[in-house]
Amino acid sequence: MGNYNFQQIEKKWQKYWKGNRSFVAEKKSDLPKYYVLDMFPYPSGAGLHVGHPLGYIATDIIARYKRQKGFNVLHPMGYDAFGLPAEQYALKTGIHPAETTQKNTVRYQEQMEMLGFYHDPDTAFRTSDPDYYKWTQWVFMKMFNHWYDKKIEKARLITELEAHFEAEGSKGIVAATAYSGSFTAEEWKGYSPKEKGDILMAYRIAYTDQITVNWCPGLGTVLADAEVKDGRSERGNFPVERKLMKQWMLRITAYSDRLLADLEKLEWSDAVKSMQKNWIGRSEGASIVYDVDGVDDQLEVFTTRPDTIYGNTFMVVAPEHPIIEKICTVEQKEEVDKYIDWAVNRSERDRIADTKKTGVWTGGYAIHPLNGTKLPIWISDYVVITYGTGAIMAVPAHDQRDFEFAHKFDIRIIEVISGGDLSKEAYISKDGIMVNSDFVNGMTAREAIPLVVKKFEEIGRGTGRVTYKQRDVVWSRQRYWGEPTPIYYKDEVAYSIDESELPLVLPDVESYKPSETGEPPLSRAGDWVNYPGGGTRDLNTMPGWAGSSWYFFRYPDPFNEQELVDPSIEKYWLPVDLYVGGTEHAVLHLMYARFWTKFMYDIGVVSVEEPFTKLVNQGKIQGVSKLAFRDNESGEFVSADLISEEEKDKYTEIHVNISLVQDHSLDTEGYMKWTRQEGLVFKTNAEGEFKTISRAEKMSKSLYNTVAPDVICEQYGADTLRMFEMFLGPIEMEKPWSTESINGVFTFLKKIHNLYFDQEGNSLVTEGEPTVEELKFLHQTIKKTEEGIDRLAFNVCIPAFMVFEKELKRLKCRKRAILEPFAVIMSPFAPHMCEELWESMGHKESILEATFPTWEAELIKEQQIEYPVQINGKVRFKLSVDADMSKELVEEKALADPNAQKWLEGKSPRKIIVVPGRIVNIVL
RNA sequence: GCGGAUGUGGUGAAAUUGGUAGACACGCUAGAUUUAGGAUCUAGUGCCGCGAGGCGUGGGGGUUCGAGUCCCUUCAUCCGCACCA
């Protein structure tokens, strides 16, 4: 057998689809729309490996299926093209990142085409195209020109704020801002342009601020908190230091509440939702203001447990807290300075690794707001300046950290909630009963919380408050390969450029390095840095997140020069119905995309508040690495089967290229050639083989375990690869790549080919009327396929096809009425082959135009049902009855059955359960 | 520590609302066939047992006529966050 010439077939249909622009969506249509989206890739130089297409195959299947179901389908694929690798390559080689990006994009496109994907070719833009980033800059400018009004929970024009200041001063404004001053209209009018500019800046949604940032000297740029892992950069693994710098920020915190609340509306996994919730980190509590003994300043703390106020025996402030210098006594000064110096210079990494409590007393006291006792104020780095107010009321009896601290420094512990064992640990439950607590004694802690807050509000000592872990996001990078910031400065005041000047095109520079003075690469852009008409340009570029924060709005209308997106088109297409991508973007990208969407909604550019209705995180396909053992002392390589478990630590594991390994045996000659090393010693086993071990881990070039889809396509074809990847298991799950079982799918496709064609390639399809049995099997298969696709369980569709193929073979059925719909339902999975089958059956149109058949419930209904009959929970025999027989009749028939009589032996059963269509259970 | 997920044969995995656990595929075993190749076809394959039969969805307990599925508890693995007040 085997004239399944997949190479020829696949080439033919890929050319056909391309030539006919088969996958271009109608911009607007009376048809219902379906918008399915992949997280667009960064086009890296390495090209795709077999792990990448997993999600793309899934979305491709959905896209083709939905089209056959009568939807107008948009399945776009563009490129997230700004980013570090191209720039670092440019630093090394001098090749312009645009050139590298262009080359890599073409390679990606070829590979995707090879896999037969349904991607709208009009959407293949790059975020680095000026026509695209024009709108990235445009949104940024809008953020610069808006502030967030907390009263109506909406972004508003900054000019409206100015007008308000002009008329009434700062009174009556409730905004998301760090500005805490107040002024009258008269005062405002008297301010200099710089003073006004500074105040307005503190309100803008895109604003600059002098902040402590994660400065990464190795990369020459600042990084977002999330881009830093254990004190090192996530990319490149360079050390990161804390440094005070002026940076662009986006006021995402203004949206924290909405970002949190709207999670409820989304069909996202609990895992991602909880990661987002965690990141926003909302907590409800109270802020309480303490007087400080002998000083005018007050100390404000945030707590989630105001109920424990009477257990408060000391205060702790972060080492950076400004109050320290005011309250620190002369006697304590030296010790305090020493501690602060140590704590501040301690690396993030050490601080996390070491959870032992450290600290020092300032010498000062705070006054308990309810009972007036003096509470010593301590400094410790277990309190961080960036959360809450950077100061806490310590309640050692009911907070584990305070408990440890109090024990170490021998501070008083007062129990105020009974029920715990304070000799061992703090008692943190809210269900205990309050004691030693004046007016809340006797109630539970949970009940006490609102009463204590109320009390503080009455005496003007505090208020109920909500805090968030989330902080504003740093939105500037001192890099070249990104969107230039559309801002210029004149007399130290920032202005946005005019909309007509967009796009602000990234200028060429002769070197991509930062300048000698540490300024960004754009400082080398010659005259570009001067804004025409006076002033100088901002030299920062935006982070990689910028382009990906809104790209899904551009796909429906990618060539629009007048608007970011035509509102009527946007209304038709958005939101995205299904978004598929990896978990690595669970927090940052998805958070920023949601934030930008909400902002754009506020200013009326888009009609949706949430961009992605349903999100699916595809599990990555892991690589299977091959490792050889090398003796640490002798440097000899030793076959893995010669090494016992205990000896393993005497050897180093070396990743070897998986193509050099067959059946765990390493081609040692090949290895030496590959590593360009000669005379290596390999200790082989008794059979003369050198064994390696396998390990599933991330598929990565550096671990030499990548498998290119090109190789698989050449050997088995794209249809086999697609089906195989879907067959491996549920798309959400992580699984190691194994080529071993691919043959099963390949054989199946060959069988399908043989079902439709003879050896010479002539069609075997016959014209007879299908039998009821044949139709029944067909419709069962359609049903399974439809249900499988609807819940993205592609791994159950393919077995259904396999079973059906066997069934057809058994029935010797090659009837058109059966084989035609069969080709249609399989076509999303193996599109090339099914097109070929479709054509061979005399169709002129592409199989894409064929309607996905609907299963007919009547047809698959059984005439006779075979009930398993249980006696006391065990199946004892089978009972065949008419499908429409009533429960009572089934019961009667079951009891009358000789098999049942055998078990009953004349006794009458206690109970009989008949579940229609399922089972009969007789209980004795 | 907190949060989220996952535990089913030798392997990847199936199993609508609780209703014959292990579909389908890989692998393995036996056989057939061939121009012998890692091709193709047929049969078998959860475990124990010669057998009837018994036991089986990480462990323990519960609800139910009936539990992979629901509840409680415990263990293991993976992921995320982490002195968050």
mmCIF file with all atom_site columns, C-alpha atoms in Angstrom, chain A residues 93 274-275 493 618 838:
data_model
loop_
_atom_site.group_PDB
_atom_site.id
_atom_site.type_symbol
_atom_site.label_atom_id
_atom_site.label_alt_id
_atom_site.label_comp_id
_atom_site.label_asym_id
_atom_site.label_entity_id
_atom_site.label_seq_id
_atom_site.pdbx_PDB_ins_code
_atom_site.Cartn_x
_atom_site.Cartn_y
_atom_site.Cartn_z
_atom_site.occupancy
_atom_site.B_iso_or_equiv
_atom_site.pdbx_formal_charge
_atom_site.auth_seq_id
_atom_site.auth_comp_id
_atom_site.auth_asym_id
_atom_site.auth_atom_id
_atom_site.pdbx_PDB_model_num
ATOM 1 C CA . THR A 1 93  ? 26.726  42.242 14.715 1.00 0.00 ? 93  THR A CA 1
ATOM 2 C CA . SER A 1 274 ? -6.034  33.325 41.162 1.00 0.00 ? 274 SER A CA 1
ATOM 3 C CA . MET A 1 275 ? -2.646  34.427 39.851 1.00 0.00 ? 275 MET A CA 1
ATOM 4 C CA . VAL A 1 493 ? 7.685   70.525 31.296 1.00 0.00 ? 493 VAL A CA 1
ATOM 5 C CA . GLN A 1 618 ? -2.017  25.258 26.386 1.00 0.00 ? 618 GLN A CA 1
ATOM 6 C CA . TRP A 1 838 ? -13.099 16.196 -1.235 1.00 0.00 ? 838 TRP A CA 1
#
